[in-house]
Short mmCIF file of C-alpha atoms and ligand atoms in Angstrom, two decimals:
data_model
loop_
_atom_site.label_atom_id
_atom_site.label_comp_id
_atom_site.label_asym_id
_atom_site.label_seq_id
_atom_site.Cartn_x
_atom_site.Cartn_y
_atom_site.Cartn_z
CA UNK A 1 -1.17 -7.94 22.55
CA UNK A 2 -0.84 -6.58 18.70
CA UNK A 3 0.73 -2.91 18.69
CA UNK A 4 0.13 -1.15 15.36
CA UNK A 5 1.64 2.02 14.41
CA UNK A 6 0.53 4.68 11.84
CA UNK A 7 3.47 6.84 10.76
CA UNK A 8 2.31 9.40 8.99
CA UNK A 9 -0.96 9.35 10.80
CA UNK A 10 -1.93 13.04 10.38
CA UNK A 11 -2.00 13.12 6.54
CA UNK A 12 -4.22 13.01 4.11
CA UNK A 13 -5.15 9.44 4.51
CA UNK A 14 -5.72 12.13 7.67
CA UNK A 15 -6.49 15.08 5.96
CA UNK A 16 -4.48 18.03 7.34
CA UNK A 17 -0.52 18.68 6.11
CA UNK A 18 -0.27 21.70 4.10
CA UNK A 19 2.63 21.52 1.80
CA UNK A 20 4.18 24.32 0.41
CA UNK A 21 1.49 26.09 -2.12
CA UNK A 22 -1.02 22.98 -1.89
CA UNK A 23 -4.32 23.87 -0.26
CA UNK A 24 -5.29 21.17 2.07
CA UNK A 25 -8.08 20.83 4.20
CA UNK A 26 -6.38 22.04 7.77
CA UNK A 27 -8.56 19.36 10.00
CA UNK A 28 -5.76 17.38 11.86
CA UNK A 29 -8.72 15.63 13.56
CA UNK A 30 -9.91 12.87 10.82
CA UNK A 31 -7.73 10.20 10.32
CA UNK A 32 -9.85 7.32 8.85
CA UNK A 33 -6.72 4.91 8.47
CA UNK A 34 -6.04 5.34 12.62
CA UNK A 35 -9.90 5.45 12.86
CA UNK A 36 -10.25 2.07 11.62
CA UNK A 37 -7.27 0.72 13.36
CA UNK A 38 -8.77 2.02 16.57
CA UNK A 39 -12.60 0.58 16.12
CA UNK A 40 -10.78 -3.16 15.01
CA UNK A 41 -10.87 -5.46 17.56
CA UNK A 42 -7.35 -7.25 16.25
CA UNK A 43 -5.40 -3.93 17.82
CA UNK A 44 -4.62 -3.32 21.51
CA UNK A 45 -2.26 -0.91 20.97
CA UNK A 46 -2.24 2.00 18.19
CA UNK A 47 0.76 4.69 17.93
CA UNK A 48 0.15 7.34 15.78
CA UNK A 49 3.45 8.94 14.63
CA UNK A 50 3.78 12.03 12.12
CA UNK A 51 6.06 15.31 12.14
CA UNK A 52 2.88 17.19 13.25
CA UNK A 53 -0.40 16.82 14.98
CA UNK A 54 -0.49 13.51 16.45
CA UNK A 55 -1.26 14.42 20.20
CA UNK A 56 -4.65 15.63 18.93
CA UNK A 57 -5.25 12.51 16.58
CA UNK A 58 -4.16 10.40 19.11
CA UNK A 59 -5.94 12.27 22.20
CA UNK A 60 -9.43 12.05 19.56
CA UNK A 61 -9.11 8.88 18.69
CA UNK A 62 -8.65 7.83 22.39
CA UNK A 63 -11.86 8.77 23.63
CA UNK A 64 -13.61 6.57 21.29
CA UNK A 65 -14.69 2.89 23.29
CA UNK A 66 -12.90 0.61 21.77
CA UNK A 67 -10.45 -1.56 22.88
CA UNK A 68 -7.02 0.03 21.28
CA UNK A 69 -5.18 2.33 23.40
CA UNK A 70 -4.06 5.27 21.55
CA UNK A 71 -0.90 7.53 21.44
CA UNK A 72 0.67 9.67 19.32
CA UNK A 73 4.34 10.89 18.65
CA UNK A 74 5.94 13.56 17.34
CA UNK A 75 9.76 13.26 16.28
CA UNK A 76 10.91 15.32 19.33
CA UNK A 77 12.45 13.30 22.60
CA UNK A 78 13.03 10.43 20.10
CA UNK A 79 9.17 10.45 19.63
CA UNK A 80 9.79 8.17 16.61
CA UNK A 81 11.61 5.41 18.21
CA UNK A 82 8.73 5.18 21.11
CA UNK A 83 6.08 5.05 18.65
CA UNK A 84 7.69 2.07 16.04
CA UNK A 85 9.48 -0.27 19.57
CA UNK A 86 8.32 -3.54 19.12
CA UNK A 87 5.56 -2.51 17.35
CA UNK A 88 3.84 -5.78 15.41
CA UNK A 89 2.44 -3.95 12.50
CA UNK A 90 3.87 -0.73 10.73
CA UNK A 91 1.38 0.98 8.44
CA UNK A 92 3.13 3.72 6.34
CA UNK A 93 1.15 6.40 4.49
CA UNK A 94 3.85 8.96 5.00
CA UNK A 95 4.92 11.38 2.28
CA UNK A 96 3.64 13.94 0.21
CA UNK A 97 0.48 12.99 -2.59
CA UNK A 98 0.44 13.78 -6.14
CA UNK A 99 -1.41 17.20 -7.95
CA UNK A 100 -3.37 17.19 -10.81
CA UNK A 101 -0.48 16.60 -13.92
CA UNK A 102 1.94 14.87 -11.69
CA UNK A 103 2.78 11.21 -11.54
CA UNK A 104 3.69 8.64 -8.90
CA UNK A 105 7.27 9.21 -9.87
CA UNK A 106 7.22 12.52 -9.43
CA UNK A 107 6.69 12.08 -5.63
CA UNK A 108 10.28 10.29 -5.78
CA UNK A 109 12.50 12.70 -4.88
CA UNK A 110 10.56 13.47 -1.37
CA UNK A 111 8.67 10.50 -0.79
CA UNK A 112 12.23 8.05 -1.07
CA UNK A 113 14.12 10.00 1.75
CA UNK A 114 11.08 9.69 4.13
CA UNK A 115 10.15 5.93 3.46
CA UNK A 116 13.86 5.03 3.91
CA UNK A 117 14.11 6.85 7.46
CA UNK A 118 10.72 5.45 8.42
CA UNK A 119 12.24 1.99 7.68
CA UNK A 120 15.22 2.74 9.15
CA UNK A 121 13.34 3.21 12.39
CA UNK A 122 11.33 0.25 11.91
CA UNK A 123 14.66 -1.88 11.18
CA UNK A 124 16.28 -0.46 14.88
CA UNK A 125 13.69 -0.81 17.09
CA UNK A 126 11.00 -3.23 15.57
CA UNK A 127 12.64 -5.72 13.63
CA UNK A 128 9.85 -8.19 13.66
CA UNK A 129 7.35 -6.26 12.43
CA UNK A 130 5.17 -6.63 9.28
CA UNK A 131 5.91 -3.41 7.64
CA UNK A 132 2.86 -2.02 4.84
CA UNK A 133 4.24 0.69 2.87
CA UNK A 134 1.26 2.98 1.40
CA UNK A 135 3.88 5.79 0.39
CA UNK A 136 4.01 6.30 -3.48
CA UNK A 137 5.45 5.65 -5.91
CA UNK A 138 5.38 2.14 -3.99
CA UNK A 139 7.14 0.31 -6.99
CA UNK A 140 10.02 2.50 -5.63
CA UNK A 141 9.52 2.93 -1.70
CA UNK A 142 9.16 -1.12 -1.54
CA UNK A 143 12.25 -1.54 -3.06
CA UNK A 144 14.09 1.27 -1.27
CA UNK A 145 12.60 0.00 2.03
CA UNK A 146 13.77 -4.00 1.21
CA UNK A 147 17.31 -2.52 0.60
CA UNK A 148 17.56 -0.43 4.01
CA UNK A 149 15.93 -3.78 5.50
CA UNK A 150 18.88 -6.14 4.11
CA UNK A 151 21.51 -2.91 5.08
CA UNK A 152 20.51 -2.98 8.56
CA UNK A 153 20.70 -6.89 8.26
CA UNK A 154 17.21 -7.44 9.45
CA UNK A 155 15.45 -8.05 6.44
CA UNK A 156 12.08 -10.32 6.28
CA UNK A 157 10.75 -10.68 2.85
CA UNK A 158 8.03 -12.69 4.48
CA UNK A 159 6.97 -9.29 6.27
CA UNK A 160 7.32 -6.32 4.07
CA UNK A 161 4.14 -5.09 1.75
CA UNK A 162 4.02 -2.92 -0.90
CA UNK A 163 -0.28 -2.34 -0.71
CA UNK A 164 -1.91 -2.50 -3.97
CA UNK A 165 -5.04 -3.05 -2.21
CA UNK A 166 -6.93 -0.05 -3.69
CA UNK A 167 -6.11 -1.20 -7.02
CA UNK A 168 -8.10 -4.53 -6.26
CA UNK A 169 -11.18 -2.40 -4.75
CA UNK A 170 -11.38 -0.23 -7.25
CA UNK A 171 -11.74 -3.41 -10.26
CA UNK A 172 -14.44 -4.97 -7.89
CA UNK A 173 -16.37 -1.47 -7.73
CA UNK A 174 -15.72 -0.75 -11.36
CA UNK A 175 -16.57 -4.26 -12.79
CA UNK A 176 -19.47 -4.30 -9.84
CA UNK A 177 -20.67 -1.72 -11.78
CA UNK A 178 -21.05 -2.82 -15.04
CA UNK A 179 -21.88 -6.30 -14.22
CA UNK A 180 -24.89 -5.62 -12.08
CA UNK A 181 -22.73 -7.92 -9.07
CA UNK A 182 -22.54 -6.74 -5.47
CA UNK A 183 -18.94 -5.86 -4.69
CA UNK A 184 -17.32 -7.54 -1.34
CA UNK A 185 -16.98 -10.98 -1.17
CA UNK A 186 -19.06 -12.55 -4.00
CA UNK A 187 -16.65 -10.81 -6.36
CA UNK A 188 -12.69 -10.77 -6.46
CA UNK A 189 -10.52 -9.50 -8.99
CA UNK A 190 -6.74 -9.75 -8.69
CA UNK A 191 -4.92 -6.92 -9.77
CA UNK A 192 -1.14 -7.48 -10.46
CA UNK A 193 2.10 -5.78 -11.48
CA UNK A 194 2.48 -2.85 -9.91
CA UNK A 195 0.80 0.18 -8.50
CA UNK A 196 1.02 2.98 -11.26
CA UNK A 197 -0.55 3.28 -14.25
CA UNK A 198 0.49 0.80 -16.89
CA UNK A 199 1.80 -1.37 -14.21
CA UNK A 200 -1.61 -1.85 -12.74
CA UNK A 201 -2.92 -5.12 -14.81
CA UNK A 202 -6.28 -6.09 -13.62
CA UNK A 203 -7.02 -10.36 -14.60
CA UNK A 204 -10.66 -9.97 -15.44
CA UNK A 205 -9.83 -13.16 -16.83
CA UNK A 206 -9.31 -14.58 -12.95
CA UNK A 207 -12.51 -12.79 -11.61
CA UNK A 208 -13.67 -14.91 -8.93
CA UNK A 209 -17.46 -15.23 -10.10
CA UNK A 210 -16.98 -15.60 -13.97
CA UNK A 211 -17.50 -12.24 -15.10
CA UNK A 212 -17.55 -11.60 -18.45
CA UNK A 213 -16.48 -8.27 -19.83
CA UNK A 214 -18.05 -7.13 -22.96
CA UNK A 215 -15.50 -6.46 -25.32
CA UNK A 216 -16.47 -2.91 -26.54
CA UNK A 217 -16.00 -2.11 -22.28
CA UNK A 218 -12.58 -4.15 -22.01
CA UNK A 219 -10.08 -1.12 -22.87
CA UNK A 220 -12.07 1.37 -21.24
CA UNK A 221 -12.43 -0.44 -18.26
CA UNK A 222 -8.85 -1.26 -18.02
CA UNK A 223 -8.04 2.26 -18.19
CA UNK A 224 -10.01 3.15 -15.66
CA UNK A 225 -8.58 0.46 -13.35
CA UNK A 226 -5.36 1.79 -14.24
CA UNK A 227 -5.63 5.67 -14.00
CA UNK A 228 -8.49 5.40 -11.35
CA UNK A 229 -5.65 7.38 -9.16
CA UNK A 230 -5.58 10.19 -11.49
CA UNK A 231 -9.55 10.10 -11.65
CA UNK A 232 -9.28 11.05 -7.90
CA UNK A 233 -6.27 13.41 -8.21
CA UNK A 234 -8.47 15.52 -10.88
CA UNK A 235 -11.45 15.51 -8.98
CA UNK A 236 -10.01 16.51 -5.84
CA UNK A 237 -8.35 19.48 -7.80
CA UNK A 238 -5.40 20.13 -6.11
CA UNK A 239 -6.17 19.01 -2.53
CA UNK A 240 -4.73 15.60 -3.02
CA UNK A 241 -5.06 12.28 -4.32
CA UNK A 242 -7.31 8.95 -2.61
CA UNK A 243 -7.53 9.20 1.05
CA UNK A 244 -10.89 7.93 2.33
CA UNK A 245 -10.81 4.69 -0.49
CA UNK A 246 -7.26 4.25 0.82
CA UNK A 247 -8.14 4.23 4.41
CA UNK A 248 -10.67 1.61 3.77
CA UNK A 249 -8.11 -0.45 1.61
CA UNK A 250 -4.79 -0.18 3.35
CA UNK A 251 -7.26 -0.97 6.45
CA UNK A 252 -8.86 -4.31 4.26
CA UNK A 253 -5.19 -5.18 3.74
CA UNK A 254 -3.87 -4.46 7.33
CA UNK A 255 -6.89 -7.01 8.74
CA UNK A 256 -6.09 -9.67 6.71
CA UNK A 257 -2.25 -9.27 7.97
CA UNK A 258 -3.33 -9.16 11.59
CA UNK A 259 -6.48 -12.16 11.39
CA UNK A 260 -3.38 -14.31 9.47
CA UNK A 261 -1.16 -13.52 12.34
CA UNK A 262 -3.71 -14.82 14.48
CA UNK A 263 -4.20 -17.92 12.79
CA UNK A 264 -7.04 -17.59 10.33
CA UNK A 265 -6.48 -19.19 6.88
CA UNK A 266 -7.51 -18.76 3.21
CA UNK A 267 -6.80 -14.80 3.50
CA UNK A 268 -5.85 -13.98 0.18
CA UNK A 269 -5.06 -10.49 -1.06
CA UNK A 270 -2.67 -9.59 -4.22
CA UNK A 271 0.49 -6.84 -2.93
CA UNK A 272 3.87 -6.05 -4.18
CA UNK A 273 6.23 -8.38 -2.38
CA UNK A 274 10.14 -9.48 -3.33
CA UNK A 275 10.00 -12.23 -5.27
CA UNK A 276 13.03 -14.52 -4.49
CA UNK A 277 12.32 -14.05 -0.58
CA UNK A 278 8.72 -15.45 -0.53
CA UNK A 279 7.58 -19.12 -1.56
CA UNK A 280 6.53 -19.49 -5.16
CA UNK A 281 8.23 -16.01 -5.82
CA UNK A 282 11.06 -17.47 -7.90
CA UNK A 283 8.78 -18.77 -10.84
CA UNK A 284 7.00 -15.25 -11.03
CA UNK A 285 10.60 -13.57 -11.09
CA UNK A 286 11.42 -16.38 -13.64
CA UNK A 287 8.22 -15.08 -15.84
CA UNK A 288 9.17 -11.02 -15.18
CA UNK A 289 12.60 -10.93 -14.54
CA UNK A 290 11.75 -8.92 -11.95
CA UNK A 291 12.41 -8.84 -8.43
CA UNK A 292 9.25 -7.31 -7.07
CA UNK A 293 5.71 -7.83 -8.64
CA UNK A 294 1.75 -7.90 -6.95
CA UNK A 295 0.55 -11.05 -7.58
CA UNK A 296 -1.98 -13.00 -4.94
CA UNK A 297 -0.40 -13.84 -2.02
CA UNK A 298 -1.80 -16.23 0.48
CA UNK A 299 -1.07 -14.77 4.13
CA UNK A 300 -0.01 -16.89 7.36
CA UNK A 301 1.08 -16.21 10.92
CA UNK A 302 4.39 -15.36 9.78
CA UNK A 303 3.15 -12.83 6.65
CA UNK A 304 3.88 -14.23 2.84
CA UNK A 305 2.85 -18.16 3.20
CA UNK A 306 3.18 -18.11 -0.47
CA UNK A 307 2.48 -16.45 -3.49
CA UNK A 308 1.07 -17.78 -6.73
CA UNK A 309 1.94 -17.36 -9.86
CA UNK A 310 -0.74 -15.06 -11.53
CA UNK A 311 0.23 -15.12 -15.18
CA UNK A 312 -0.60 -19.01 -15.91
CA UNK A 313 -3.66 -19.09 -18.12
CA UNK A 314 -4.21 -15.61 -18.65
CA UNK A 315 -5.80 -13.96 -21.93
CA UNK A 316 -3.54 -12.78 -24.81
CA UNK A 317 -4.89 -8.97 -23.93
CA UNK A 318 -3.62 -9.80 -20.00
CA UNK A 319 -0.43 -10.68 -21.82
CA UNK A 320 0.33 -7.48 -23.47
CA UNK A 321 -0.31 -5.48 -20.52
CA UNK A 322 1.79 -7.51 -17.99
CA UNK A 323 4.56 -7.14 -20.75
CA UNK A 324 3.94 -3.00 -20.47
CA UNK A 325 3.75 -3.24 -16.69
CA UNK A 326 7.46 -5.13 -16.83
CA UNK A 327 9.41 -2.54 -18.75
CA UNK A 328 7.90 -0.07 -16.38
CA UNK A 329 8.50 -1.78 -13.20
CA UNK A 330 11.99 -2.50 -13.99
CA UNK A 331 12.52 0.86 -14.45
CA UNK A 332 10.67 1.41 -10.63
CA UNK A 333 12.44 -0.94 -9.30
CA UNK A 334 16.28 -0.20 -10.51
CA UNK A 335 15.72 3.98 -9.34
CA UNK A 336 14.21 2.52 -5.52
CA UNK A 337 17.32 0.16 -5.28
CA UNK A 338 19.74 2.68 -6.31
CA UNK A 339 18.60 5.52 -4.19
CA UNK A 340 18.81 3.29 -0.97
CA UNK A 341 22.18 2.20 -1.74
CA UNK A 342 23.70 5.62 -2.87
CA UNK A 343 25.19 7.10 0.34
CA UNK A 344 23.48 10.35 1.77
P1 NAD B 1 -0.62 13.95 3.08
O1 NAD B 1 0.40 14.91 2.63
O2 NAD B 1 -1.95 14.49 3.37
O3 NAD B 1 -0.15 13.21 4.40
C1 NAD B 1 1.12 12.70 4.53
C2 NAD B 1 1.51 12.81 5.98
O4 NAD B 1 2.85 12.33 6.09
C3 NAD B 1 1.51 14.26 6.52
O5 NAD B 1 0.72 14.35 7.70
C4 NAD B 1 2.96 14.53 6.83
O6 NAD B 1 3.16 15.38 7.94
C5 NAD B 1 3.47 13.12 7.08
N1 NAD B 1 4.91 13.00 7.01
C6 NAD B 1 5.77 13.61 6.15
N2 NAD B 1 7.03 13.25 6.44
C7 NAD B 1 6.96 12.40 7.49
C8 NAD B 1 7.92 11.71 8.24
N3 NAD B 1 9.24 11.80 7.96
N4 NAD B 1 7.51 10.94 9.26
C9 NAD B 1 6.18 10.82 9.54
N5 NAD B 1 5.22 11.46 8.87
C10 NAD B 1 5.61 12.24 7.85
O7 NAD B 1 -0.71 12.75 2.01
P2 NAD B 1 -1.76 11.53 1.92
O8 NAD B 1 -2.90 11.92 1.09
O9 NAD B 1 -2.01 10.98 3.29
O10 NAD B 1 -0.89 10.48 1.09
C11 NAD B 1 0.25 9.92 1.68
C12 NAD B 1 0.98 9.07 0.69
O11 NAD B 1 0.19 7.93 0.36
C13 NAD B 1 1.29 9.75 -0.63
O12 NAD B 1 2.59 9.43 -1.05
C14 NAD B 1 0.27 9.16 -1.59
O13 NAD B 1 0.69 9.20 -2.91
C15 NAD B 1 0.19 7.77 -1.05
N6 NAD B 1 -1.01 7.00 -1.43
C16 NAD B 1 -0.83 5.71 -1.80
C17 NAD B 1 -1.91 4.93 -2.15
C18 NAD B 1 -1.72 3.49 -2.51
O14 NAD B 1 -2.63 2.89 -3.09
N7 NAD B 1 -0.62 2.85 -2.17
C19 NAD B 1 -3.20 5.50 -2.16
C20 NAD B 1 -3.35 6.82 -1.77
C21 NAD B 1 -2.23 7.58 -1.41
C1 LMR B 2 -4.08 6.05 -5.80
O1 LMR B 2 -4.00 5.07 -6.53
O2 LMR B 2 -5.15 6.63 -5.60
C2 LMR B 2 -2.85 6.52 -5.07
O3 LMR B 2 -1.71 5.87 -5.52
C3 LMR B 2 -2.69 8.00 -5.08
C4 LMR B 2 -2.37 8.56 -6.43
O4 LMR B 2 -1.41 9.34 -6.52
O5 LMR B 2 -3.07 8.28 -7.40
#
């Protein structure tokens, strides 16, 4: 039996908070994360937890035929604890999204204190959970959430996922695209580093069909990979950043997690994991000096198999950005470690 939980299930990757002076479409009923979770055949059990609006989510979602059974918590009566215990997968888009001129960082100062009382749940009543934290700026929440892990002594470096996915989707629709390939599974692109601009470094170099980017495309190309969040963000115009291409790529990553569990092998899928807790993480934190990086990391019943080193063999251009995407991740990383260990 595979419980999942979705905290922060009513938001924009649901569609409905309102937050302060941003107009957001009020329709607590769509939830295409949950959505997913509930049509997949890999859950039996899906908790929806946010600080509004889950009964309705949860009482929508449950009239839909699929196997999952469906609840949904608010933080009253200890709501929160009853949605995370014993869950077996933790899926966290919870937290407030960027507006146009903002960046990932700037959703620091709100998004840290939620992420590290989410995990904080997680770490008291579902230690053995794989734990997927959505919530930007992830270069920061990961970190934060690893050091409330290791506080509350239960910390699995195996388990915890900073998801990057959307950065991968977006290179394989982008390069799609302008390569005249079909996206999905006849062409991969890892994406490493981490997940804000400059720190997202797509390998075009490691495309899994031998792509070739024309070199008056390369730059522009990158940048789009890179600010593709922003592209969103502008378009949306004040009503939020990705929600629907999130969905569909926190849900890509969440599957791969849950067929691993189950046994599959050769699921493959870059994300933002600590370094010297994973197999093969100590040479990439060797090449960064960093403790927590994306690179492709090959998924088992357990989580993080192993990860492998993505910056053999790479282009000279693929070098210069991975050495931008360091000096800003180490930044990322110090401020997340800091906050969790600086008392309340
Ligand atoms: P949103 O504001 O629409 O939804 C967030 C939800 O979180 C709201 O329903 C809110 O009530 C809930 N929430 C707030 N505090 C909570 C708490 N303590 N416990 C439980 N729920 C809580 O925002 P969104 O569009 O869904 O985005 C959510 C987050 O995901 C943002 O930080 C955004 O930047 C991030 N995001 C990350 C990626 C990625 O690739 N990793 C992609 C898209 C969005
Ligand atoms: C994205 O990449 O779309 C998300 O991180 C949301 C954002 O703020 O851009």
């Amino acid at each position: 039996m595979v419980k999942a939980v979705v905290a922060g299930a009513s938001g924009g990757i649901g569609q409905t908070e309102i937050y302060q002076d941003m107009p957001r479409a009020d329709n607590g009923d769509k939830q295409p994360l949950s959505l997913l979770l509930k049509l997949s055949p890999l859950v039996d059990e899906l908790a929806l937890y946010d600080v509004v609006n889950t009964p309705g989510v949860a009482t929508d979602l449950s009239h839909i035929s699929s196997t999952a059974k469906v609840s949904g918590y608010l933080p009253k009566d200890d709501g929160g604890k009853a949605a995370f215990k014993d869950a077996d997968i933790i899926v966290i888009p919870a937290g407030i999204p960027r507006k146009p001129g903002m960046t990932r960082d700037d959703l620091f100062k709100i998004n840290a204190g939620i992420v590290k009382g989410l995990i904080e749940l997680a770490a008291d009543v579902a230690p053995n959970a794989f734990i997927l934290v959505i919530s930007n700026p992830v270069n920061s929440t990961v970190p934060i959430a690893a050091e409330t892990l290791k506080a509350k002594g239960v910390f699995n470096p195996k388990k915890l996922f900073g998801v990057t996915t959307l950065d991968i989707v977006r290179a394989e629709t982008f390069v799609a695209e302008i390569a005249g390939k079909k996206t999905g599974s006849e062409l991969t692109i890892p994406v490493i580093g981490g997940h804000s601009g400059e720190t997202i470094v797509p390998l075009f170099s490691k495309a899994s069909s031998g792509i070739t980017i024309p070199d008056d495309k390369y730059d522009a190309l990158v940048n789009r990979v890179q600010f593709g969040g922003d592209e969103v963000v502008k378009a949306k115009d004040g009503a939020g950043s990705a929600t629907l291409s999130m969905a569909f790529a926190g849900f890509r990553f969440a599957e791969k997690v849950l067929k691993a569990a189950k046994g599959e092998k050769g699921l493959v899928e870059p994300s933002f994991v600590y370094l010297p807790g994973v197999p093969g993480g100590e040479e990439i934190k060797e090449a960064t000096g960093l403790d927590f990086f994306s690179a492709p990391v090959e998924l088992g019943p357990n989580g993080v198999e192993k990860v492998t080193n993505p910056l053999t063999g790479i282009t000279d251009k693929e070098k210069a950005l991975v050495d931008v995407a360091i000096k800003g991740l180490k930044d990322n990383i110090e401020k997340g470690i800091t906050f969790a260990n600086t008392p309340a």
